[in-house]
Amino acid sequence: MITCLLVFMAFATSGVTAIMMEATGQVVAVENGTVSAVVLDCPYSLGPDDLNGLVLKWFFNHSDQPIYTWILDGDIDEPQVSGLPPGTVDTSYKHHEDPRHRHRALRLLAPTPASSGDYTCVVSSHYDEKTHVVPLMVYVLPLKLEFSVEETTSGNITVSCSAEPAYPEPRLQLYVQVDDVREPLKTIADRETVYEDGVYNTSLRVELPLQHLELYGDASLICELHFPHTNVSMQESIDLRPEVEEEVSQADSPALRAVVHLGSTPSAASRQGVVGMSVLGTWIICTLGSLLC
């Protein structure tokens, strides 16, 4: 009994401490072709005994083979890279002056959409092991985000929004905004997404009664493109103006009615609308730059 107690006390006072690791970070999002490198950090803290046998490894997605290995040793301090094309990782990068953290971060050179995925850092010592996941997204903004309204033969209107090409698969959503209040357009949309040559072309289309727009009065229709799990988005808008009742002389044009103004809202990459004009019942649609707007 005394022997067991002494063994327990010796273990409890040995000074062994656990590796502390921050929670999994949020998605690191960078636009394709805009950065020369991206740094993925593995933030940990160590106790005095964790220096014994400290090994850091980075894994990509679900592979069980590390792409980056750093062994903290007095003789070997250069990280080793495997399974990646030459020039993918900067092994000379020093993230911290503290030798216990010097090469903990993964610096990827010239990231592309193919670099997107989950990067898992595993830090281990003789006494403990911890993991940290860093999701990376190298996104491609669409060259064009088109938003249009057209009249159908049945007297309804068709609202269409399309984006191409983009990566990863974006989410398109229609909103109605009155003053500063925005809410999703509550209607069922026909959606279509095509994946080709590593990018996505996506679109949505809804058909609404013309009277549906009139209910909102002075409002805006908005098509927003959003990449899930990021704050990256872009949008186009159509401004709705209620019909203006005015007395007009015979010399005046009888087509003076409410105007639906098609324009774009500044975003990460604003796009110019298509120039054109069409009459929808008692509504006139005009694009940004039209004299009627």
Coordinates of C-alpha atoms in Angstrom, one line a residue, residues 26-168:
Q26 CA -12.3 29.8 -39.3
V27 CA -11.9 29.4 -43.1
V28 CA -8.9 31.2 -44.5
A29 CA -10.2 32.7 -47.8
V30 CA -8.1 34.3 -50.5
E31 CA -8.9 35.3 -54.0
N32 CA -7.2 33.3 -56.7
G33 CA -4.3 35.1 -58.3
T34 CA -4.2 38.0 -55.8
V35 CA -1.6 36.7 -53.3
S36 CA 1.9 35.3 -53.7
A37 CA 1.6 33.1 -50.6
V38 CA -0.7 32.2 -47.7
V39 CA 0.4 31.3 -44.2
L40 CA -1.5 28.6 -42.2
D41 CA -0.7 28.8 -38.5
C42 CA -0.7 26.1 -35.9
P43 CA -1.0 28.0 -32.6
Y44 CA 0.1 25.9 -29.6
S45 CA 1.7 26.4 -26.3
L46 CA 4.1 24.0 -24.6
G47 CA 5.1 23.0 -21.1
P48 CA 8.8 22.5 -20.1
D49 CA 8.6 18.7 -20.7
D50 CA 6.9 18.9 -24.1
L51 CA 10.2 19.8 -25.7
N52 CA 11.2 16.1 -25.4
G53 CA 10.4 14.5 -28.8
L54 CA 8.4 17.4 -30.2
V55 CA 7.2 16.7 -33.7
L56 CA 4.9 18.8 -35.9
K57 CA 3.2 17.5 -39.0
W58 CA 0.8 19.0 -41.5
F59 CA -1.7 16.8 -43.4
F60 CA -3.9 17.7 -46.4
N61 CA -7.6 16.7 -46.4
H62 CA -8.0 13.0 -45.6
S63 CA -4.5 11.8 -46.4
D64 CA -2.7 9.8 -43.7
Q65 CA 0.7 10.9 -45.1
P66 CA 2.1 14.2 -43.9
I67 CA 3.0 16.9 -46.5
Y68 CA 5.2 18.8 -43.9
T69 CA 7.2 17.5 -41.0
W70 CA 9.2 19.5 -38.5
I71 CA 11.2 17.7 -35.8
L72 CA 12.5 20.0 -33.1
D73 CA 16.0 18.7 -32.6
G74 CA 19.3 20.2 -31.8
D75 CA 20.9 18.9 -35.0
I76 CA 18.0 18.9 -37.4
D77 CA 15.8 22.0 -37.6
E78 CA 14.8 22.2 -41.3
P79 CA 11.2 21.1 -42.2
Q80 CA 10.7 18.3 -44.7
V81 CA 8.1 18.3 -47.4
S82 CA 6.7 15.3 -49.2
G83 CA 3.9 14.5 -51.7
L84 CA 3.8 18.0 -53.1
P85 CA 5.3 19.5 -56.3
P86 CA 8.6 21.4 -55.8
G87 CA 8.1 25.1 -54.9
T88 CA 4.7 24.5 -53.2
V89 CA 5.9 25.1 -49.6
D90 CA 8.4 27.6 -48.4
T91 CA 10.5 25.5 -46.0
S92 CA 12.8 28.5 -45.1
Y93 CA 9.9 30.4 -43.6
K94 CA 10.3 31.2 -39.9
H95 CA 7.0 32.1 -38.3
H96 CA 8.5 32.9 -34.8
E97 CA 11.8 33.8 -33.2
D98 CA 11.2 31.3 -30.4
P99 CA 12.9 28.1 -31.5
R100 CA 10.0 26.0 -30.1
H101 CA 7.7 27.7 -32.6
R102 CA 10.0 28.7 -35.5
H103 CA 8.6 26.4 -38.2
R104 CA 5.1 25.7 -36.9
A105 CA 3.3 27.5 -39.7
L106 CA 2.8 26.2 -43.3
R107 CA 3.6 28.8 -46.0
L108 CA 2.0 27.8 -49.3
L109 CA 3.4 29.5 -52.4
A110 CA 1.1 30.8 -55.2
P111 CA -2.0 29.1 -53.9
T112 CA -4.7 28.1 -56.5
P113 CA -8.2 26.6 -56.2
A114 CA -6.5 23.2 -56.2
S115 CA -4.9 24.2 -52.9
S116 CA -8.3 24.5 -51.2
G117 CA -9.2 22.0 -48.5
D118 CA -8.6 21.1 -44.9
Y119 CA -5.0 21.4 -43.5
T120 CA -4.6 19.5 -40.2
C121 CA -1.7 20.2 -37.9
V122 CA -0.6 17.5 -35.5
V123 CA 1.7 18.4 -32.6
S124 CA 3.1 15.6 -30.5
S125 CA 5.6 15.0 -27.7
H126 CA 6.5 12.1 -25.5
Y127 CA 3.6 13.0 -23.3
D128 CA 0.8 14.4 -25.4
E129 CA -0.7 15.0 -28.9
K130 CA -3.0 17.7 -30.2
T131 CA -4.5 18.6 -33.6
H132 CA -5.6 21.8 -35.2
V133 CA -7.6 22.1 -38.5
V134 CA -7.3 25.1 -40.8
P135 CA -9.7 25.2 -43.8
L136 CA -8.3 27.0 -46.8
M137 CA -10.5 28.4 -49.6
V138 CA -8.9 29.9 -52.8
Y139 CA -12.0 31.3 -54.4
V140 CA -12.6 32.5 -58.0
L141 CA -15.0 35.4 -58.3
P142 CA -17.3 35.2 -61.4
L143 CA -16.4 37.3 -64.4
K144 CA -20.0 38.4 -64.5
L145 CA -23.0 38.4 -62.2
E146 CA -26.1 39.0 -64.4
F147 CA -29.5 40.1 -62.9
S148 CA -32.5 40.7 -65.1
V149 CA -36.3 41.1 -65.2
E150 CA -38.4 40.2 -68.2
E151 CA -42.1 40.1 -68.9
T152 CA -43.7 36.7 -69.8
T153 CA -46.6 36.1 -72.2
S154 CA -48.9 35.4 -69.3
G155 CA -48.3 38.9 -67.8
N156 CA -46.0 37.7 -65.1
I157 CA -42.4 38.7 -64.7
T158 CA -39.3 36.5 -64.7
V159 CA -36.4 37.4 -62.4
S160 CA -33.1 35.7 -63.4
C161 CA -29.7 35.8 -61.8
S162 CA -26.6 33.9 -63.0
A163 CA -22.9 33.8 -62.2
E164 CA -20.0 32.3 -64.2
P165 CA -17.4 31.1 -63.7
A166 CA -16.9 30.7 -60.0
Y167 CA -15.1 28.5 -57.4
P168 CA -16.1 26.9 -55.1

